[in-house]
Coordinates of C-alpha atoms in Angstrom, one line a residue:
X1 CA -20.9 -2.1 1.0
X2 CA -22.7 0.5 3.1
X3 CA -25.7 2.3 2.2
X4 CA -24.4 6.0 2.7
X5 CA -28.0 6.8 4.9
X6 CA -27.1 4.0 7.7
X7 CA -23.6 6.2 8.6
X8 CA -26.0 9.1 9.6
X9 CA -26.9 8.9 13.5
X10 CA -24.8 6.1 14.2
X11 CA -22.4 6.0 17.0
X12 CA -23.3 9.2 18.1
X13 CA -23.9 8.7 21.5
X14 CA -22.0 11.4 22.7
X15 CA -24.2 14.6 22.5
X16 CA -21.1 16.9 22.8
X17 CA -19.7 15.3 19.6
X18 CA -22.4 13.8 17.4
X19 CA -21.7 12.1 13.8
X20 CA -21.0 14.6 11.1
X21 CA -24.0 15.1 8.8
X22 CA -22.6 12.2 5.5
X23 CA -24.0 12.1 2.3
X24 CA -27.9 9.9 1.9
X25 CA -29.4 7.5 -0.5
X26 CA -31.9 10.4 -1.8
X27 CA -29.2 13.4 -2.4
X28 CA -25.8 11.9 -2.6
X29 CA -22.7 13.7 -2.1
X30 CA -21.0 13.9 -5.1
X31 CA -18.1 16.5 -3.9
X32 CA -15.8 14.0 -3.3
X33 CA -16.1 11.9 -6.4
X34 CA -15.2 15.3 -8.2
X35 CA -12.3 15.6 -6.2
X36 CA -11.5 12.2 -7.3
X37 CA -12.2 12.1 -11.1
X38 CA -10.0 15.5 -11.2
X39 CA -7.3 14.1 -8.5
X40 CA -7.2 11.0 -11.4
X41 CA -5.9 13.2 -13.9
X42 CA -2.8 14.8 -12.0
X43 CA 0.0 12.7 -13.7
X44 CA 2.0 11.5 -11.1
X45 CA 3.6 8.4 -12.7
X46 CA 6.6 7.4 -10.9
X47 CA 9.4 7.4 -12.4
X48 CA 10.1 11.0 -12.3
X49 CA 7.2 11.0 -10.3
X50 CA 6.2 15.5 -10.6
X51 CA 4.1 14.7 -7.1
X52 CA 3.9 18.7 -7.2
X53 CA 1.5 18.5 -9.7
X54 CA -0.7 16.5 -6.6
X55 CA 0.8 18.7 -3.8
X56 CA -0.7 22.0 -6.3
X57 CA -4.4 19.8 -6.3
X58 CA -4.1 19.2 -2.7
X59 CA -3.0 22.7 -1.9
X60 CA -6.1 24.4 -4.2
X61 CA -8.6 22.9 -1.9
X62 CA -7.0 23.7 1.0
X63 CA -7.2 27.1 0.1
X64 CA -10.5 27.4 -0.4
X65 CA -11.5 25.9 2.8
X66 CA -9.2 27.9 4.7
X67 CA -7.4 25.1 5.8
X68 CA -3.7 26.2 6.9
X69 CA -1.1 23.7 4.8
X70 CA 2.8 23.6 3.9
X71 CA 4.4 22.2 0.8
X72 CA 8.2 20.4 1.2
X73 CA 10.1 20.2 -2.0
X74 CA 12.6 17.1 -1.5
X75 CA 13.8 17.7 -4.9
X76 CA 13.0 19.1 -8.4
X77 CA 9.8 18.3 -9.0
X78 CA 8.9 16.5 -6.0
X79 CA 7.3 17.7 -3.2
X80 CA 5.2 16.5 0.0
X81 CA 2.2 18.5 1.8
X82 CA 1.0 18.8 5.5
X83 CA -1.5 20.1 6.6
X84 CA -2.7 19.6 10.8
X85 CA -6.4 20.2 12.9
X86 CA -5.1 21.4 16.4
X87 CA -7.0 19.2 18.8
X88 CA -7.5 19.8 22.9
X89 CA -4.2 17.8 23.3
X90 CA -6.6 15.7 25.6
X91 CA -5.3 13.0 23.3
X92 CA -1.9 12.4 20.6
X93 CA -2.1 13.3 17.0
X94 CA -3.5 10.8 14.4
X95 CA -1.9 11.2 11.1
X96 CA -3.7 9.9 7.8
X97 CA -0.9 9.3 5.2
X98 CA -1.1 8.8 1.6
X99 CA 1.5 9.1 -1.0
X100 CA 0.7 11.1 -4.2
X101 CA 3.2 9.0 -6.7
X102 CA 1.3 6.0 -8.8
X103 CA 3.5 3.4 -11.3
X104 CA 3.4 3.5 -14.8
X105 CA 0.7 3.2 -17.0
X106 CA 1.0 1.4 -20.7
X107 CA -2.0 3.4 -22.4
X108 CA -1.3 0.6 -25.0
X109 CA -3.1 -2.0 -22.8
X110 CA -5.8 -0.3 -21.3
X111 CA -9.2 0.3 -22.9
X112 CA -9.4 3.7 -21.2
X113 CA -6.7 6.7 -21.2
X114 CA -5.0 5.9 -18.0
X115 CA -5.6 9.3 -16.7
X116 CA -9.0 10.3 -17.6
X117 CA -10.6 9.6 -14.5
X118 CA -13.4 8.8 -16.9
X119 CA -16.9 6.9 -15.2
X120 CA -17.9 4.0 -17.3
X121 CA -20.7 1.9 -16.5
X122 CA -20.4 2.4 -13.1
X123 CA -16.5 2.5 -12.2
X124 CA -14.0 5.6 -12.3
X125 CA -10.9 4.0 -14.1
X126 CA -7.6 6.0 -13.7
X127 CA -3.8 4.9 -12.7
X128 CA -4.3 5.4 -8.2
X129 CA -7.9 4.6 -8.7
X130 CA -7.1 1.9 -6.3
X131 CA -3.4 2.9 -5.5
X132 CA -4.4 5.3 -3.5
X133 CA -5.8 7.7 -4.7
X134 CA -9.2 6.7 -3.6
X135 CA -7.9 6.5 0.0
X136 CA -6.3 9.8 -0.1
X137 CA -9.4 11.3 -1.5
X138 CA -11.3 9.5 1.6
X139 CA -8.6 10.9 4.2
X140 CA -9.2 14.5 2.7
X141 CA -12.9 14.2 2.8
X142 CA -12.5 13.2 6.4
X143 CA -10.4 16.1 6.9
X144 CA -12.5 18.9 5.3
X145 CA -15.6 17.6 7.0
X146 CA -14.2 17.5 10.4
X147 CA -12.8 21.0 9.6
X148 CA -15.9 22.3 8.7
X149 CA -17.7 21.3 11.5
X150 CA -15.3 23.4 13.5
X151 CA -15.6 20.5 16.4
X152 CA -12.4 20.6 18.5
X153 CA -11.0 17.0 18.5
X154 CA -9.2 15.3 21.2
X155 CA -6.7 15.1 19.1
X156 CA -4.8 16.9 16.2
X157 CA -5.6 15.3 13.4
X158 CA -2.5 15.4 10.7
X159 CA -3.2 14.8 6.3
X160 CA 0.5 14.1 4.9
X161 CA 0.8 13.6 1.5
X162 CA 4.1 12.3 0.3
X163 CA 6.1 11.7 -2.8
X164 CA 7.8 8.3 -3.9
X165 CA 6.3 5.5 -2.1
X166 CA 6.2 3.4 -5.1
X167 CA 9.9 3.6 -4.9
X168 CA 11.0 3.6 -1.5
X169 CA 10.1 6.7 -0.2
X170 CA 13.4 8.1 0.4
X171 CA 12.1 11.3 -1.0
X172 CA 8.7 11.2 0.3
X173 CA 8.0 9.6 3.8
X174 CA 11.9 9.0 4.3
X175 CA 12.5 12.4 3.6
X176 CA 10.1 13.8 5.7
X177 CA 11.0 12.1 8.6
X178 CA 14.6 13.3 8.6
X179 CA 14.1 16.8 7.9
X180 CA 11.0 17.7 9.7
X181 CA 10.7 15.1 12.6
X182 CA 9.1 18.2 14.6
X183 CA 6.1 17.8 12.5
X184 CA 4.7 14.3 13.4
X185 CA 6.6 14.1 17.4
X186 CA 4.1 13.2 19.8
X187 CA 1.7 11.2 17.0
X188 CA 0.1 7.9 18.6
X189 CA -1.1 6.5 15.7
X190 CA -1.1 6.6 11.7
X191 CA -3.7 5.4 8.9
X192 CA -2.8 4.5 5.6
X193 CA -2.7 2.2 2.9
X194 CA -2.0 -1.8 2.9
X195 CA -5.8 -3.1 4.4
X196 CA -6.6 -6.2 2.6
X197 CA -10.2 -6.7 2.2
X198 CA -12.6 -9.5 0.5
X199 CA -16.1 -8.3 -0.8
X200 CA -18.4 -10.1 -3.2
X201 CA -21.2 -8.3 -5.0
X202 CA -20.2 -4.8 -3.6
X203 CA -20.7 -6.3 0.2
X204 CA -17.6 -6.3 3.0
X205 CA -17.1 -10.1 4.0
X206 CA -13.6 -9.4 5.2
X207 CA -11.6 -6.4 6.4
X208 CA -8.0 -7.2 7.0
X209 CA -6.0 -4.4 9.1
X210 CA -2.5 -4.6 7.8
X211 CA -0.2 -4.6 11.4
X212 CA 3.1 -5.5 9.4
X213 CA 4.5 -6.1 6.1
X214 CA 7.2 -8.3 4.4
X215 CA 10.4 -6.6 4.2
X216 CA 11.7 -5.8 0.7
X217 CA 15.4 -6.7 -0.4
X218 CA 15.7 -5.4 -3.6
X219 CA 18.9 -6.2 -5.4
X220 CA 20.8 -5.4 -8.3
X221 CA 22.9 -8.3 -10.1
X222 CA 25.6 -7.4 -12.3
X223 CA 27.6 -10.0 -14.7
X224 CA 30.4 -9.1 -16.1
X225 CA 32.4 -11.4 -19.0
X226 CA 34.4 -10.9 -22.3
X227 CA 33.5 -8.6 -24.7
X228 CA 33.4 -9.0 -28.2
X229 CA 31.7 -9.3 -31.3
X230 CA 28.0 -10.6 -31.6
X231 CA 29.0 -12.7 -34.7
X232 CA 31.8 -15.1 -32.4
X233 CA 29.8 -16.2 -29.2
X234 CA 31.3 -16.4 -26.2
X235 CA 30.0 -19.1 -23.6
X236 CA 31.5 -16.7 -20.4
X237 CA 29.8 -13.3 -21.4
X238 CA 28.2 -11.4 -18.9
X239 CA 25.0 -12.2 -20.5
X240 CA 25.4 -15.1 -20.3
X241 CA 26.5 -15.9 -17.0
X242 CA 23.9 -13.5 -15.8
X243 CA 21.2 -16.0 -17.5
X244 CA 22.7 -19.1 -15.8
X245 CA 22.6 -16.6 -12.2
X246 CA 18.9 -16.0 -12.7
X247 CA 18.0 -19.6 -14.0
X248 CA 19.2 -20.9 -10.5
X249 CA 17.7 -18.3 -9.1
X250 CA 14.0 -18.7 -11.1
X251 CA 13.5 -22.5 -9.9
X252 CA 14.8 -21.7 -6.5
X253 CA 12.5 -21.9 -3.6
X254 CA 12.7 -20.4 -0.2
X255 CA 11.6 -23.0 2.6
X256 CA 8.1 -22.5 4.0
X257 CA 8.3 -21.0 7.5
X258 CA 4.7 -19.6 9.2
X259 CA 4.9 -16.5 11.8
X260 CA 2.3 -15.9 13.9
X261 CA 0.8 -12.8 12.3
X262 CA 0.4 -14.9 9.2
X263 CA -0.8 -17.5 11.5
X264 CA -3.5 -15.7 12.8
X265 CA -4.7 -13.8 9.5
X266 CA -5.4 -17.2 8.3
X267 CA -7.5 -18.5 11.1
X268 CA -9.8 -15.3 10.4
X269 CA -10.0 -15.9 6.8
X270 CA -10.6 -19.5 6.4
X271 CA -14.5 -19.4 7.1
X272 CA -14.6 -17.1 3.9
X273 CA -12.4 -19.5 1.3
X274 CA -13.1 -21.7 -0.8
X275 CA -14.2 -25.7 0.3
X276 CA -10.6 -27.0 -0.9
X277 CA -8.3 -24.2 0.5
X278 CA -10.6 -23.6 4.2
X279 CA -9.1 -26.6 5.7
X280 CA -5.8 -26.0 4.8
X281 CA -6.0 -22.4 6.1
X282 CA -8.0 -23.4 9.9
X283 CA -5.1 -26.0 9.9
X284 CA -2.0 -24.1 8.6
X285 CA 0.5 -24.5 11.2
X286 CA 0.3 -28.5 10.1
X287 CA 0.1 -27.3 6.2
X288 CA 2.7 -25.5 5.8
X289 CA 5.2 -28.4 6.9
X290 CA 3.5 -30.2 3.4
X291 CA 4.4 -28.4 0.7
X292 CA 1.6 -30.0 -2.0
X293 CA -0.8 -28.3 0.6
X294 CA 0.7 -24.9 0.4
X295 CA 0.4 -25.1 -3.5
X296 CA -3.0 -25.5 -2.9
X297 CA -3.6 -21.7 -1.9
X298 CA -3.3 -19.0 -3.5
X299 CA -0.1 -17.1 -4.9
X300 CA -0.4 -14.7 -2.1
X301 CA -1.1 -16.9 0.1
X302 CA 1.7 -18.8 -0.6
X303 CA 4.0 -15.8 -0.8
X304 CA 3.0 -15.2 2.6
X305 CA 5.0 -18.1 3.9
X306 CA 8.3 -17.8 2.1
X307 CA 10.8 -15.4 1.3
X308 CA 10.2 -14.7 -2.5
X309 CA 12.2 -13.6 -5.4
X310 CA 10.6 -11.9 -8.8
X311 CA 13.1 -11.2 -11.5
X312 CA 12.0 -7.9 -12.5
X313 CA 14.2 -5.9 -14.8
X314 CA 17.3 -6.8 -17.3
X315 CA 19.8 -4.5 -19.1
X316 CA 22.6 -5.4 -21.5
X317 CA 24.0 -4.4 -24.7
X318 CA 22.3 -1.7 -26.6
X319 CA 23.1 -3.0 -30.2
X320 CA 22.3 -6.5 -31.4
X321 CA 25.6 -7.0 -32.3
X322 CA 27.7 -5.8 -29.2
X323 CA 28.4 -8.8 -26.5
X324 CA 28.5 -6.5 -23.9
X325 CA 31.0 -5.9 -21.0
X326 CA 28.1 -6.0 -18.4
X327 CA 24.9 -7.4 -18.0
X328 CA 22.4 -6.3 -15.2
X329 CA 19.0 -8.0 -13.8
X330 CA 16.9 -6.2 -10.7
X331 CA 15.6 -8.2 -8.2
X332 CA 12.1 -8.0 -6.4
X333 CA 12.8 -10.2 -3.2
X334 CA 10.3 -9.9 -0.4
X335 CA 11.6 -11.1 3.0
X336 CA 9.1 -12.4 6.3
X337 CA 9.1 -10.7 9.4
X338 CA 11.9 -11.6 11.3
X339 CA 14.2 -13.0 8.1
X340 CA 17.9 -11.7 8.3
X341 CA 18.8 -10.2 4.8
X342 CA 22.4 -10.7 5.6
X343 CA 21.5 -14.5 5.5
X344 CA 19.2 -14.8 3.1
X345 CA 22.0 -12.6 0.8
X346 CA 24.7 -15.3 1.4
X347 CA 22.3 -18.0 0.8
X348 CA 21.6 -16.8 -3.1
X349 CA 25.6 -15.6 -3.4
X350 CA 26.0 -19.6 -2.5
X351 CA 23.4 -20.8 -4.9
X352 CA 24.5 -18.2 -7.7
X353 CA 28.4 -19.5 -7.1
X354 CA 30.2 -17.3 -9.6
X355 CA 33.0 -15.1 -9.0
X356 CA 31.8 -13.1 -12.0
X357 CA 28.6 -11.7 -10.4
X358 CA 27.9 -9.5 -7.6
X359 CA 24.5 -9.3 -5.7
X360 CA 23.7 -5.1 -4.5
X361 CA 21.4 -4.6 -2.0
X362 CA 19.6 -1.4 -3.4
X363 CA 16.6 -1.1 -0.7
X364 CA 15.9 -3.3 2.8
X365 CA 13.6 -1.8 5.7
X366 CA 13.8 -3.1 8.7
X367 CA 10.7 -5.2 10.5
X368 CA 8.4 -3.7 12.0
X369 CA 4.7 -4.6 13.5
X370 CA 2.4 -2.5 15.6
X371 CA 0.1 -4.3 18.3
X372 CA -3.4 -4.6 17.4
X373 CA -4.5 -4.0 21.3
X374 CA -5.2 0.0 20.8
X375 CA -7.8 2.5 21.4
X376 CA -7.8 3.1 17.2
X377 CA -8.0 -0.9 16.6
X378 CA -10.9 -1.2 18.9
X379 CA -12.6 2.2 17.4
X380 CA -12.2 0.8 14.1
X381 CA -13.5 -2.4 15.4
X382 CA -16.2 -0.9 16.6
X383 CA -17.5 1.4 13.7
X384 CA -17.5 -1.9 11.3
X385 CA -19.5 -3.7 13.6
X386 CA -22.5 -1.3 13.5
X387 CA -22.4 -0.5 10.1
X388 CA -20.8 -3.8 8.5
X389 CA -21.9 -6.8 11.2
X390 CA -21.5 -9.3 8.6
X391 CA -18.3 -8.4 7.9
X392 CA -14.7 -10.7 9.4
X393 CA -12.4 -8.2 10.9
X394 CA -8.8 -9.3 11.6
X395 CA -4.9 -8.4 11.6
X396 CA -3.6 -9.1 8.4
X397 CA 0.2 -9.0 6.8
X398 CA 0.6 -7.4 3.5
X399 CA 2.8 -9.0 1.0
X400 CA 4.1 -5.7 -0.5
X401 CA 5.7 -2.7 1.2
X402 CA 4.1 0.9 2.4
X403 CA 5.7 3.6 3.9
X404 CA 4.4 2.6 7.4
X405 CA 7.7 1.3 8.3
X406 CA 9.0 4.6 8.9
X407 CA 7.0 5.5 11.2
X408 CA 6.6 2.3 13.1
X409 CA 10.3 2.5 13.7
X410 CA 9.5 5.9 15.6
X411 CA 7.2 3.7 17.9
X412 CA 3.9 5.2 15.9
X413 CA 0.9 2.3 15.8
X414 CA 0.4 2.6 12.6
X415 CA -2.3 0.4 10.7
X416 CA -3.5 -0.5 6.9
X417 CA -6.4 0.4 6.7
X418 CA -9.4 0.5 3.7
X419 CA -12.8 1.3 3.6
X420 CA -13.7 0.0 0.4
X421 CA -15.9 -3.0 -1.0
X422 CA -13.7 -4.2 -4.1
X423 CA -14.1 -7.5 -5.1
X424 CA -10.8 -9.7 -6.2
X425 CA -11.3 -9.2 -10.1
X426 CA -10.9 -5.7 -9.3
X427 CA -8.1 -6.2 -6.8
X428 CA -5.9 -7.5 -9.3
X429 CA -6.1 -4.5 -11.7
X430 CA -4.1 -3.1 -8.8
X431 CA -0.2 -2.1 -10.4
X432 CA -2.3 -3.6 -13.9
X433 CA -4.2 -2.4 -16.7
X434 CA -7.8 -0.7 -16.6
X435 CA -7.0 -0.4 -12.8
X436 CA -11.0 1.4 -11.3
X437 CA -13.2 1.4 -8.6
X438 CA -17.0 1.3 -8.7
X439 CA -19.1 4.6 -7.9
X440 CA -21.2 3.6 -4.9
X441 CA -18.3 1.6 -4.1
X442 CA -16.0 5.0 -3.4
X443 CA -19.0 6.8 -2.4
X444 CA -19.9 4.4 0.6
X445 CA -15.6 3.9 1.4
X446 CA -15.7 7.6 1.9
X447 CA -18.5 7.9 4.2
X448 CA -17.2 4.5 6.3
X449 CA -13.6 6.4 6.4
X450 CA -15.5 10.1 7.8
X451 CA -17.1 7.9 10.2
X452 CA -13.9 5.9 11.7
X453 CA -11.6 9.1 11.9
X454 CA -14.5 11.2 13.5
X455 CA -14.5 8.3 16.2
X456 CA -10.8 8.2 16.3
X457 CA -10.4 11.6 17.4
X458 CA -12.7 12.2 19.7

């Protein structure tokens, strides 16, 4: 992506607060890859999640660099860390967010212990390598370094830390927010996860700035029917019903509908795509009213233009022979910005149409999306022009959730953003098996990130 030598000198215009000295091509720094390979091996797997196993990591190299910090248990075993650089106050805080939980790991399917951190050929492999512990290992770099340089910002610059993103984040960033609002009042803006870049051959062609997200509606369907005995069927048992529910709901397909953050995002990636899917994408506001177009694209481009609905979990009778009382199936919907959940909740009660079954909402956000016409947009902007001119930057919308909404409903800009050069093979080990990141690939991320925060508080 970016040879770690070109980030030294650059965009330091500003006498009074030159670049911070970054690693070089000769005598690369190999501090943070340690922190890393070790940060790989905290078992945080969510569920139960133990994110004070990472908030006990965190906290150790704090402590060392005399870096003042605070831990928040939200509940057994959980906890959240903060830790803040006072700035002049010329300027409002910038927090750099990053949650310590990852998702489960089936060690039967990778080639690798999940939790090794182990360097193979090249790439660190780990559950987080990619979500995010790479990121959070970047934001802490930043940190340290600009702590270390004992440079008074313009700004405080805030690392939080925070449990149970992959679920929700009610006892991470939701948490946080309503017990310790005091910490983060006053913040302007907030980097974290949800940037959606393209790279071939370890080179940036296309860094996407996530500005908003779809809004998740997860729900819980319960059947319920006649019980009985496995050995005399019964044709209205709640498994049963709950199998003709989700049938209906499997085949069903949520009307195209483009917004114009989606809109745009396209625009900036078609010169990048493919020969068959670039016109489709320069032309998308005409596309997406032809629906053998759409299925042209990708699936994430496609679920970028609906409302979509993953069956993701079922639960019945314990024992083969048992026709249980109740049946239950979780649902993984993902609504666009802008899409009523009350609505699109009546439209699958109509399709469903079965007194026997009830729909639960078990977690909705509400919208949100920050402006990209901001000092940290145009700083980030700015650093990937001198030191990645090749690369297309542009807004983009993420198909999953981070914990960004929070904040953005406190009126906090808050932005996606990644520094790091992973190609798509790689992108999809992401929530998958044998789920890594390259070497120099981490290496140059980490010095990209020191570089943008450095500008963004000065």
């Amino acid at each position: 992506m970016i040879a770690p030598w070109l980030l030294l000198g650059i965009l330091s215009s500003s006498s009074a607060f030159p670049s911070l000295p970054l690693q070089t091509a000769t005598a690369p720094e190999t501090e943070p890859l340690g922190w890393f390979q070790e940060y790989l091996r905290v078992d945080t797997t969510n569920p139960p999640g133990h994110e004070e196993r990472a908030t006990l990591f965190l906290a150790r190299i704090f402590e060392k660099e005399g870096i003042r910090y605070r831990t928040f248990p939200s509940a057994p075993g959980r906890s959240n860390i903060y830790a803040r650089i006072e700035g002049s106050g010329h300027r409002r805080p910038l927090i750099l967010l990053n949650h310590l939980d990852v998702v489960p790991a089936d060690v039967e399917f990778w080639t690798t212990e999940p939790f090794s951190g182990k360097i193979d050929r090249g790439f660190v492999y780990g559950r987080g390598a990619l979500d995010m512990k790479s990121l959070a290992i970047a934001q802490l770099a930043a940190f340290v370094r600009l702590h270390r340089s004992r440079i008074k910002p313009a700004r405080d610059l805030i690392f939080l830390g925070t449990a149970d993103e992959e679920a929700g984040g009610l006892a991470g960033a939701g948490w946080f927010i309503r017990h310790h609002p005091d910490l983060i009042r006053g913040a302007e803006f907030l980097l974290t996860e949800g940037g959606s870049n393209l790279a071939t051959d370890g080179r940036l062609q296309f860094v996407g700035i996530e500005v908003t997200q779809k809004v998740p509606c997860w729900l819980r369907i319960e059947a319920t029917g006649q019980p009985g005995h496995g050995s005399v069927p019964r044709q209205d048992s709640a498994v049963n019903r709950l199998i003709r529910a989700l049938e209906r709901l499997r085949v069903y397909r949520e009307p195209y509908r483009l917004v114009p953050a989606v809109e745009r995002y396209f625009h900036a990636l078609a010169p990048l795509e493919s020969p068959d899917r670039a016109p489709i994408l320069q032309r998308i506001e005409e596309a997406v009213k032809d629906p053998e177009s759409v299925r042209k694209l990708s699936p994430q481009m496609q679920a970028l233009l609906q409302n979509t609905i993953s069956i993701t979990g079922l639960r019945a009778s314990d024992k083969i022979n048992v026709i249980a009382p109740r049946a239950v199936a979780e649902v993984d919907c993902r609504l666009l910005p802008g899409e009523d959940p009350a609505r699109f909740l009546s439209r699958l009660e109509k399709l469903i149409d079965d007194p026997g079954i009830t729909l639960e909402r078990v977690l909705a956000f509400s919208p949100a999306q920050s402006t990209d016409e901001t000092e940290l947009y145009e700083r980030i902007r700015t650093v990937l022009r001198q030191l990645a001119p090749s690369a297309v930057l542009a807004s983009s919308v993420s198909t999953g959730f981070t914990d960004s909404h929070y904040f953005r409903d406190l009126g906090i800009a808050c932005y996606g953003f990644s520094p790091f050069a992973v190609d798509r093979d790689d992108q999809a080990r992401v929530h998958g098996n044998d789920e890594r990141i390259s070497v120099k690939g981490f290496l140059d991320g980490v010095a990209l990130y020191q570089e943008v925060i450095l500008q963004a508080v000065r």
